[in-house]
PDB file of C-alpha atoms and ligand atoms in Angstrom:
ATOM      1  CA  MET G   1       0.091  -0.112   0.140  1.00 96.00           C
ATOM      2  CA  LEU G   2       1.082   3.339  -0.625  1.00 98.00           C
ATOM      3  CA  PHE G   3       1.729   5.985   1.676  1.00 98.00           C
ATOM      4  CA  ASP G   4       0.561   9.758   0.546  1.00 98.00           C
ATOM      5  CA  THR G   5       2.818  11.433   3.159  1.00 98.00           C
ATOM      6  CA  HIS G   6       1.071  14.996   2.313  1.00 98.00           C
ATOM      7  CA  ALA G   7      -2.359  15.771   1.116  1.00 98.00           C
ATOM      8  CA  HIS G   8      -5.441  18.289   1.962  1.00 98.00           C
ATOM      9  CA  TYR G   9      -8.609  17.049   2.726  1.00 98.00           C
ATOM     10  CA  ASP G  10      -9.826  20.114   4.570  1.00 98.00           C
ATOM     11  CA  ASP G  11      -9.004  22.387   1.428  1.00 97.00           C
ATOM     12  CA  GLU G  12     -12.626  23.754  -0.225  1.00 97.00           C
ATOM     13  CA  ARG G  13     -11.727  21.925  -3.007  1.00 97.00           C
ATOM     14  CA  PHE G  14     -12.746  18.840  -1.456  1.00 98.00           C
ATOM     15  CA  SER G  15     -15.765  20.000   0.625  1.00 97.00           C
ATOM     16  CA  LYS G  16     -18.234  17.960  -1.509  1.00 97.00           C
ATOM     17  CA  ASP G  17     -16.544  14.900  -1.839  1.00 97.00           C
ATOM     18  CA  ALA G  18     -13.917  14.432   0.634  1.00 97.00           C
ATOM     19  CA  ASP G  19     -15.617  11.546   1.978  1.00 97.00           C
ATOM     20  CA  GLU G  20     -16.591   9.805  -1.181  1.00 97.00           C
ATOM     21  CA  LEU G  21     -12.655   9.557  -2.180  1.00 98.00           C
ATOM     22  CA  LEU G  22     -11.515   8.772   1.378  1.00 98.00           C
ATOM     23  CA  SER G  23     -13.593   5.528   1.677  1.00 98.00           C
ATOM     24  CA  SER G  24     -11.935   4.492  -1.576  1.00 98.00           C
ATOM     25  CA  MET G  25      -8.521   5.151  -0.723  1.00 98.00           C
ATOM     26  CA  ASN G  26      -8.250   1.251   0.319  1.00 96.00           C
ATOM     27  CA  ALA G  27      -9.324  -0.187  -3.084  1.00 97.00           C
ATOM     28  CA  ASN G  28      -7.179   1.656  -4.825  1.00 97.00           C
ATOM     29  CA  ASN G  29      -3.938   0.723  -3.265  1.00 97.00           C
ATOM     30  CA  VAL G  30      -3.411   3.935  -0.978  1.00 98.00           C
ATOM     31  CA  GLY G  31      -2.747   2.681   3.076  1.00 97.00           C
ATOM     32  CA  LEU G  32      -2.075   5.603   4.610  1.00 98.00           C
ATOM     33  CA  ILE G  33      -2.661   9.465   4.111  1.00 98.00           C
ATOM     34  CA  MET G  34      -0.996  12.405   6.251  1.00 98.00           C
ATOM     35  CA  ASN G  35      -3.429  15.647   6.128  1.00 98.00           C
ATOM     36  CA  SER G  36      -1.491  18.416   6.591  1.00 98.00           C
ATOM     37  CA  CYS G  37      -2.535  21.547   8.178  1.00 98.00           C
ATOM     38  CA  SER G  38      -2.286  25.201   6.938  1.00 98.00           C
ATOM     39  CA  SER G  39      -3.978  27.311   9.564  1.00 97.00           C
ATOM     40  CA  THR G  40      -5.653  26.781  13.002  1.00 98.00           C
ATOM     41  CA  ASP G  41      -8.903  26.879  11.285  1.00 97.00           C
ATOM     42  CA  ASP G  42      -8.499  23.965   9.419  1.00 97.00           C
ATOM     43  CA  ILE G  43      -7.929  22.031  12.574  1.00 98.00           C
ATOM     44  CA  PRO G  44     -11.437  21.027  13.211  1.00 98.00           C
ATOM     45  CA  ARG G  45     -12.063  19.433   9.905  1.00 98.00           C
ATOM     46  CA  ILE G  46      -9.090  17.883   9.815  1.00 98.00           C
ATOM     47  CA  PHE G  47     -10.016  15.809  13.233  1.00 98.00           C
ATOM     48  CA  GLU G  48     -13.413  14.900  11.515  1.00 98.00           C
ATOM     49  CA  PHE G  49     -11.118  12.843   9.307  1.00 98.00           C
ATOM     50  CA  ILE G  50      -8.605  11.149  11.527  1.00 98.00           C
ATOM     51  CA  LYS G  51     -11.554  10.199  13.887  1.00 98.00           C
ATOM     52  CA  ARG G  52     -13.522   8.432  10.418  1.00 97.00           C
ATOM     53  CA  TYR G  53     -10.656   7.235   9.199  1.00 98.00           C
ATOM     54  CA  PRO G  54      -8.095   4.910  10.644  1.00 97.00           C
ATOM     55  CA  PHE G  55      -5.351   5.137   7.911  1.00 97.00           C
ATOM     56  CA  VAL G  56      -5.666   9.309   7.809  1.00 98.00           C
ATOM     57  CA  TYR G  57      -3.377  11.015  10.267  1.00 98.00           C
ATOM     58  CA  ALA G  58      -2.500  14.625  10.737  1.00 98.00           C
ATOM     59  CA  SER G  59      -0.426  17.188  11.399  1.00 98.00           C
ATOM     60  CA  VAL G  60      -0.960  20.899  12.957  1.00 98.00           C
ATOM     61  CA  GLY G  61       0.578  23.866  11.644  1.00 98.00           C
ATOM     62  CA  VAL G  62       0.369  27.192  10.398  1.00 98.00           C
ATOM     63  CA  HIS G  63       1.850  27.700   6.908  1.00 98.00           C
ATOM     64  CA  PRO G  64       4.264  30.465   6.001  1.00 98.00           C
ATOM     65  CA  SER G  65       1.159  32.744   3.724  1.00 97.00           C
ATOM     66  CA  GLU G  66      -0.975  32.814   6.444  1.00 97.00           C
ATOM     67  CA  THR G  67       1.419  33.934   9.721  1.00 98.00           C
ATOM     68  CA  GLU G  68       0.282  37.500   9.394  1.00 97.00           C
ATOM     69  CA  LYS G  69      -1.959  37.509  12.545  1.00 96.00           C
ATOM     70  CA  LEU G  70      -0.903  34.859  13.969  1.00 98.00           C
ATOM     71  CA  THR G  71      -0.423  35.235  18.094  1.00 98.00           C
ATOM     72  CA  GLU G  72       0.803  33.052  21.361  1.00 98.00           C
ATOM     73  CA  LYS G  73      -2.451  31.837  21.837  1.00 98.00           C
ATOM     74  CA  ASP G  74      -2.488  30.093  18.102  1.00 98.00           C
ATOM     75  CA  MET G  75       0.645  28.183  19.598  1.00 98.00           C
ATOM     76  CA  ASP G  76      -1.346  26.820  22.490  1.00 98.00           C
ATOM     77  CA  ILE G  77      -4.019  25.912  20.162  1.00 98.00           C
ATOM     78  CA  LEU G  78      -1.406  23.703  18.165  1.00 98.00           C
ATOM     79  CA  ALA G  79      -0.039  22.538  21.246  1.00 98.00           C
ATOM     80  CA  GLU G  80      -3.800  21.392  22.287  1.00 98.00           C
ATOM     81  CA  ALA G  81      -4.785  19.947  19.167  1.00 98.00           C
ATOM     82  CA  ALA G  82      -1.236  17.853  18.763  1.00 98.00           C
ATOM     83  CA  ALA G  83      -2.354  15.783  22.000  1.00 98.00           C
ATOM     84  CA  HIS G  84      -4.301  13.892  20.065  1.00 98.00           C
ATOM     85  CA  PRO G  85      -2.503  10.857  19.266  1.00 97.00           C
ATOM     86  CA  LYS G  86      -3.411  10.871  15.644  1.00 98.00           C
ATOM     87  CA  VAL G  87      -1.193  14.141  15.163  1.00 98.00           C
ATOM     88  CA  LYS G  88       2.288  13.218  14.197  1.00 98.00           C
ATOM     89  CA  ALA G  89       4.002  16.168  13.495  1.00 98.00           C
ATOM     90  CA  ILE G  90       3.806  20.360  13.295  1.00 98.00           C
ATOM     91  CA  GLY G  91       3.270  21.416   9.947  1.00 97.00           C
ATOM     92  CA  GLU G  92       3.387  22.657   7.244  1.00 98.00           C
ATOM     93  CA  ILE G  93       5.788  25.531   8.560  1.00 98.00           C
ATOM     94  CA  GLY G  94       8.204  27.413   6.461  1.00 98.00           C
ATOM     95  CA  LEU G  95       9.218  30.147   4.375  1.00 98.00           C
ATOM     96  CA  ASP G  96       7.723  31.378   1.253  1.00 97.00           C
ATOM     97  CA  TYR G  97       9.514  33.664  -0.864  1.00 97.00           C
ATOM     98  CA  TYR G  98       7.303  33.340  -4.289  1.00 94.00           C
ATOM     99  CA  TYR G  99       4.861  35.587  -2.874  1.00 88.00           C
ATOM    100  CA  ASN G 100       5.959  37.413  -0.457  1.00 85.00           C
ATOM    101  CA  ASP G 101       3.341  37.889   2.051  1.00 91.00           C
ATOM    102  CA  PRO G 102       3.361  38.559   4.825  1.00 97.00           C
ATOM    103  CA  PRO G 103       6.597  40.037   4.836  1.00 97.00           C
ATOM    104  CA  ARG G 104       9.754  37.632   5.318  1.00 97.00           C
ATOM    105  CA  ASP G 105      10.657  38.877   9.040  1.00 97.00           C
ATOM    106  CA  ILE G 106       7.062  37.573  10.052  1.00 98.00           C
ATOM    107  CA  GLN G 107       7.528  34.702   8.133  1.00 98.00           C
ATOM    108  CA  LYS G 108      11.040  33.649   9.554  1.00 98.00           C
ATOM    109  CA  LYS G 109       9.478  34.598  13.484  1.00 98.00           C
ATOM    110  CA  TRP G 110       6.581  32.031  13.158  1.00 98.00           C
ATOM    111  CA  PHE G 111       8.688  29.696  11.454  1.00 98.00           C
ATOM    112  CA  ALA G 112      11.271  29.351  14.182  1.00 98.00           C
ATOM    113  CA  ARG G 113       8.226  29.701  16.786  1.00 98.00           C
ATOM    114  CA  GLN G 114       6.736  26.613  15.553  1.00 98.00           C
ATOM    115  CA  ILE G 115      10.167  24.678  15.143  1.00 98.00           C
ATOM    116  CA  ASP G 116      10.338  25.687  19.047  1.00 98.00           C
ATOM    117  CA  LEU G 117       7.060  24.060  19.730  1.00 98.00           C
ATOM    118  CA  ALA G 118       7.771  21.226  17.846  1.00 98.00           C
ATOM    119  CA  ARG G 119      10.714  20.600  19.931  1.00 97.00           C
ATOM    120  CA  GLU G 120       8.937  21.228  22.931  1.00 97.00           C
ATOM    121  CA  LEU G 121       6.212  18.766  22.142  1.00 98.00           C
ATOM    122  CA  LYS G 122       8.722  16.086  20.715  1.00 97.00           C
ATOM    123  CA  LEU G 123       7.253  16.045  16.873  1.00 98.00           C
ATOM    124  CA  PRO G 124       8.693  16.271  13.605  1.00 98.00           C
ATOM    125  CA  ILE G 125       7.993  18.839  11.628  1.00 98.00           C
ATOM    126  CA  ILE G 126       6.679  19.286   7.623  1.00 98.00           C
ATOM    127  CA  ILE G 127       8.757  22.164   5.842  1.00 98.00           C
ATOM    128  CA  HIS G 128       7.540  24.251   2.885  1.00 98.00           C
ATOM    129  CA  ASP G 129      10.277  26.028   1.495  1.00 97.00           C
ATOM    130  CA  ARG G 130       9.514  27.801  -1.722  1.00 96.00           C
ATOM    131  CA  ASP G 131      12.073  29.978  -3.170  1.00 95.00           C
ATOM    132  CA  ALA G 132      13.681  30.390   0.326  1.00 97.00           C
ATOM    133  CA  HIS G 133      15.867  27.655   0.569  1.00 97.00           C
ATOM    134  CA  ALA G 134      19.163  30.036   2.376  1.00 98.00           C
ATOM    135  CA  ASP G 135      16.940  31.468   5.055  1.00 98.00           C
ATOM    136  CA  THR G 136      15.083  27.671   5.376  1.00 98.00           C
ATOM    137  CA  LEU G 137      18.445  25.975   6.209  1.00 98.00           C
ATOM    138  CA  SER G 138      20.001  28.563   8.302  1.00 98.00           C
ATOM    139  CA  ILE G 139      16.821  28.806  10.439  1.00 98.00           C
ATOM    140  CA  LEU G 140      16.605  25.471  10.804  1.00 98.00           C
ATOM    141  CA  ARG G 141      20.419  25.205  11.766  1.00 98.00           C
ATOM    142  CA  GLU G 142      19.706  27.797  14.308  1.00 98.00           C
ATOM    143  CA  HIS G 143      16.809  26.023  15.776  1.00 98.00           C
ATOM    144  CA  HIS G 144      18.473  22.632  15.897  1.00 97.00           C
ATOM    145  CA  ALA G 145      15.672  21.134  13.972  1.00 98.00           C
ATOM    146  CA  GLU G 146      18.183  18.237  13.647  1.00 97.00           C
ATOM    147  CA  ASP G 147      16.849  16.737  17.173  1.00 97.00           C
ATOM    148  CA  ILE G 148      13.444  16.913  16.022  1.00 97.00           C
ATOM    149  CA  GLY G 149      13.678  15.640  12.023  1.00 98.00           C
ATOM    150  CA  GLY G 150      10.976  15.634   9.689  1.00 98.00           C
ATOM    151  CA  VAL G 151      10.395  16.342   5.763  1.00 98.00           C
ATOM    152  CA  PHE G 152      11.338  18.949   2.846  1.00 98.00           C
ATOM    153  CA  HIS G 153       7.926  18.517   1.235  1.00 97.00           C
ATOM    154  CA  CYS G 154       7.696  18.872  -2.389  1.00 95.00           C
ATOM    155  CA  TYR G 155      11.240  19.179  -2.592  1.00 95.00           C
ATOM    156  CA  SER G 156      12.401  22.212  -4.893  1.00 91.00           C
ATOM    157  CA  GLY G 157      16.051  22.214  -3.650  1.00 93.00           C
ATOM    158  CA  SER G 158      19.320  21.258  -5.875  1.00 94.00           C
ATOM    159  CA  ALA G 159      21.324  17.744  -5.610  1.00 95.00           C
ATOM    160  CA  GLU G 160      24.048  19.669  -3.566  1.00 96.00           C
ATOM    161  CA  MET G 161      21.330  20.673  -0.922  1.00 97.00           C
ATOM    162  CA  VAL G 162      20.521  17.303  -0.455  1.00 97.00           C
ATOM    163  CA  ARG G 163      23.388  16.927   1.765  1.00 97.00           C
ATOM    164  CA  GLU G 164      22.628  19.607   4.046  1.00 97.00           C
ATOM    165  CA  VAL G 165      18.700  18.566   4.214  1.00 98.00           C
ATOM    166  CA  LEU G 166      19.941  14.956   5.315  1.00 98.00           C
ATOM    167  CA  ASP G 167      22.166  16.693   7.914  1.00 98.00           C
ATOM    168  CA  LEU G 168      19.709  18.219   9.939  1.00 98.00           C
ATOM    169  CA  ASN G 169      18.001  15.054   9.712  1.00 98.00           C
ATOM    170  CA  MET G 170      15.189  15.663   7.198  1.00 98.00           C
ATOM    171  CA  TYR G 171      13.563  13.260   5.005  1.00 98.00           C
ATOM    172  CA  VAL G 172      12.932  14.253   1.088  1.00 98.00           C
ATOM    173  CA  ALA G 173       9.493  14.670  -0.345  1.00 98.00           C
ATOM    174  CA  PHE G 174       8.615  14.609  -4.074  1.00 97.00           C
ATOM    175  CA  GLY G 175       5.568  14.860  -5.855  1.00 95.00           C
ATOM    176  CA  GLY G 176       3.416  15.528  -8.855  1.00 92.00           C
ATOM    177  CA  THR G 177       6.083  18.424  -9.988  1.00 90.00           C
ATOM    178  CA  LEU G 178       8.617  15.159 -10.415  1.00 91.00           C
ATOM    179  CA  THR G 179       6.091  13.771 -13.402  1.00 89.00           C
ATOM    180  CA  PHE G 180       6.217  17.436 -15.398  1.00 89.00           C
ATOM    181  CA  LYS G 181       7.910  17.739 -18.830  1.00 80.00           C
ATOM    182  CA  LYS G 182      11.403  19.594 -18.106  1.00 73.00           C
ATOM    183  CA  SER G 183      11.586  18.500 -14.728  1.00 68.00           C
ATOM    184  CA  VAL G 184      15.323  17.813 -15.065  1.00 71.00           C
ATOM    185  CA  ARG G 185      16.160  19.390 -11.795  1.00 78.00           C
ATOM    186  CA  PRO G 186      14.164  17.199  -9.619  1.00 83.00           C
ATOM    187  CA  ALA G 187      15.098  13.832 -11.160  1.00 88.00           C
ATOM    188  CA  GLU G 188      19.230  14.970 -10.159  1.00 92.00           C
ATOM    189  CA  ALA G 189      17.547  15.399  -7.089  1.00 95.00           C
ATOM    190  CA  VAL G 190      15.998  12.289  -6.474  1.00 96.00           C
ATOM    191  CA  LYS G 191      19.366   9.911  -7.214  1.00 96.00           C
ATOM    192  CA  ALA G 192      20.806  12.124  -4.404  1.00 97.00           C
ATOM    193  CA  VAL G 193      18.714  10.999  -1.567  1.00 98.00           C
ATOM    194  CA  PRO G 194      19.484   8.097   0.111  1.00 98.00           C
ATOM    195  CA  LEU G 195      16.689   5.706  -0.281  1.00 98.00           C
ATOM    196  CA  ASP G 196      15.787   5.334   3.338  1.00 98.00           C
ATOM    197  CA  ARG G 197      15.396   9.217   3.234  1.00 98.00           C
ATOM    198  CA  ILE G 198      12.529   9.413   0.036  1.00 98.00           C
ATOM    199  CA  LEU G 199       8.801   9.962   0.863  1.00 98.00           C
ATOM    200  CA  ILE G 200       6.228  10.413  -1.965  1.00 98.00           C
ATOM    201  CA  GLU G 201       3.223  12.849  -1.561  1.00 98.00           C
ATOM    202  CA  THR G 202       0.423  14.592  -3.915  1.00 98.00           C
ATOM    203  CA  ASP G 203       0.079  17.990  -2.025  1.00 97.00           C
ATOM    204  CA  SER G 204      -3.732  17.702  -3.045  1.00 98.00           C
ATOM    205  CA  PRO G 205      -5.692  19.080  -4.049  1.00 98.00           C
ATOM    206  CA  TYR G 206      -3.048  21.111  -5.846  1.00 95.00           C
ATOM    207  CA  LEU G 207       0.376  19.933  -8.069  1.00 91.00           C
ATOM    208  CA  THR G 208      -1.548  17.260 -10.136  1.00 93.00           C
ATOM    209  CA  PRO G 209       0.575  14.973 -11.928  1.00 91.00           C
ATOM    210  CA  GLU G 210       0.762  13.960 -15.439  1.00 91.00           C
ATOM    211  CA  PRO G 211      -1.231  13.132 -17.021  1.00 93.00           C
ATOM    212  CA  HIS G 212      -3.940  14.519 -15.465  1.00 93.00           C
ATOM    213  CA  ARG G 213      -2.188  17.966 -14.736  1.00 92.00           C
ATOM    214  CA  GLY G 214      -4.342  20.422 -14.904  1.00 91.00           C
ATOM    215  CA  LYS G 215      -7.053  19.358 -12.802  1.00 95.00           C
ATOM    216  CA  ARG G 216      -8.020  18.467  -9.447  1.00 97.00           C
ATOM    217  CA  ASN G 217      -5.115  16.059  -7.701  1.00 97.00           C
ATOM    218  CA  SER G 218      -6.138  13.579  -4.948  1.00 98.00           C
ATOM    219  CA  SER G 219      -4.171  10.880  -3.619  1.00 98.00           C
ATOM    220  CA  LEU G 220      -5.542   8.304  -5.964  1.00 98.00           C
ATOM    221  CA  TYR G 221      -2.830   9.830  -8.223  1.00 97.00           C
ATOM    222  CA  ILE G 222       0.131   9.007  -5.634  1.00 98.00           C
ATOM    223  CA  HIS G 223       0.594   5.814  -7.882  1.00 97.00           C
ATOM    224  CA  TYR G 224       1.754   8.595 -10.834  1.00 97.00           C
ATOM    225  CA  VAL G 225       4.561   9.537  -8.519  1.00 97.00           C
ATOM    226  CA  ALA G 226       5.663   6.192  -7.444  1.00 97.00           C
ATOM    227  CA  GLU G 227       6.098   4.949 -10.959  1.00 97.00           C
ATOM    228  CA  LYS G 228       7.950   8.171 -12.067  1.00 95.00           C
ATOM    229  CA  LEU G 229      10.433   7.890  -9.044  1.00 96.00           C
ATOM    230  CA  ALA G 230      10.643   4.048  -9.442  1.00 97.00           C
ATOM    231  CA  ASP G 231      11.822   4.959 -13.256  1.00 96.00           C
ATOM    232  CA  ILE G 232      13.883   7.308 -12.565  1.00 95.00           C
ATOM    233  CA  LEU G 233      15.849   4.994  -9.886  1.00 97.00           C
ATOM    234  CA  ASP G 234      15.403   2.219 -12.241  1.00 97.00           C
ATOM    235  CA  MET G 235      13.821   0.059  -9.198  1.00 98.00           C
ATOM    236  CA  SER G 236      10.413  -1.879  -9.572  1.00 98.00           C
ATOM    237  CA  CYS G 237       7.156   0.109  -8.282  1.00 97.00           C
ATOM    238  CA  ASP G 238       7.035  -2.841  -5.091  1.00 98.00           C
ATOM    239  CA  ASP G 239      10.210  -1.776  -3.965  1.00 98.00           C
ATOM    240  CA  ILE G 240       9.488   1.996  -4.550  1.00 98.00           C
ATOM    241  CA  GLU G 241       6.087   1.436  -2.741  1.00 98.00           C
ATOM    242  CA  LYS G 242       7.404  -0.782   0.283  1.00 98.00           C
ATOM    243  CA  ILE G 243      10.490   1.566   0.884  1.00 98.00           C
ATOM    244  CA  THR G 244       8.517   4.846   0.781  1.00 98.00           C
ATOM    245  CA  THR G 245       5.742   3.712   3.140  1.00 98.00           C
ATOM    246  CA  GLU G 246       8.378   2.037   5.507  1.00 98.00           C
ATOM    247  CA  ASN G 247      10.079   5.554   5.642  1.00 98.00           C
ATOM    248  CA  GLY G 248       7.015   7.321   5.632  1.00 98.00           C
ATOM    249  CA  LEU G 249       5.979   5.317   9.121  1.00 98.00           C
ATOM    250  CA  ARG G 250       9.611   6.210  10.617  1.00 98.00           C
ATOM    251  CA  CYS G 251       9.601   9.493   9.296  1.00 98.00           C
ATOM    252  CA  PHE G 252       6.343  10.468  11.314  1.00 98.00           C
ATOM    253  CA  ASN G 253       6.643   7.954  13.948  1.00 97.00           C
ATOM    254  CA  ILE G 254       3.387   5.792  13.057  1.00 97.00           C
ATOM    255  CA  GLN G 255       3.442   2.515  14.860  1.00 91.00           C
ATOM    256  CA  GLU G 256       1.633   0.196  12.225  1.00 79.00           C
ATOM    257  CA  ASP G 257       1.341  -3.145  10.062  1.00 70.00           C
ATOM    258  CA  ILE G 258       1.121  -2.034   6.675  1.00 65.00           C
TER     259      ILE G 258
HETATM  260 NI1   NI K   1       0.700  21.237   1.487  1.00 89.15          NI
END
């Protein structure tokens, strides 16, 4: 069974059919899903999913684009939600310099604060790094993220940067962008990651892989990512499935036989 390590079923694009979709996962070889959180407003909906579906786990955290109005009260909300046994990470947190909104200093402040929260709670982190590699790495180092580990979601760095990511005890997750034509750089990055540190994800409803690019994404398309990975690494899909699922369980400390 495949493990989609990053999806957003609380997104409004799933408001009509999230249950229908999630009910169809196991019959389609999707055995585990990590629902990633973007703001404290998402938490009630995410909790409905983790309570209803045994194979859905969650993170709680605030995406860099949502940090403008954050206060310490939000950190209390995250800490309280993280007490649920199916909350396995703090995320997605990080820096987004593509939009630069809110300003960088606000994004940096709350990225650092949420790393510290993860450390207090002894949870790994899910990192969103868009066009912000240098600052992301330096904040992770300053706040000793290597002690808690986690994952660079939708990895967009270079093959050279992989070494620095590994030194921080992070896993490296690849998604639909790997299947896009002209995506030479991610393929090189894939080859630079040791097999025991690779994860796969969809980031549903975003980043739909080929051949469905342009449509809404769902975890039912995770196999396209696995197949592309198998192709790049010259391995069988079965091996990729086994390896990435085991890695996901280890990354998020999930005790489950699958
Ligand atoms: Ni995401």
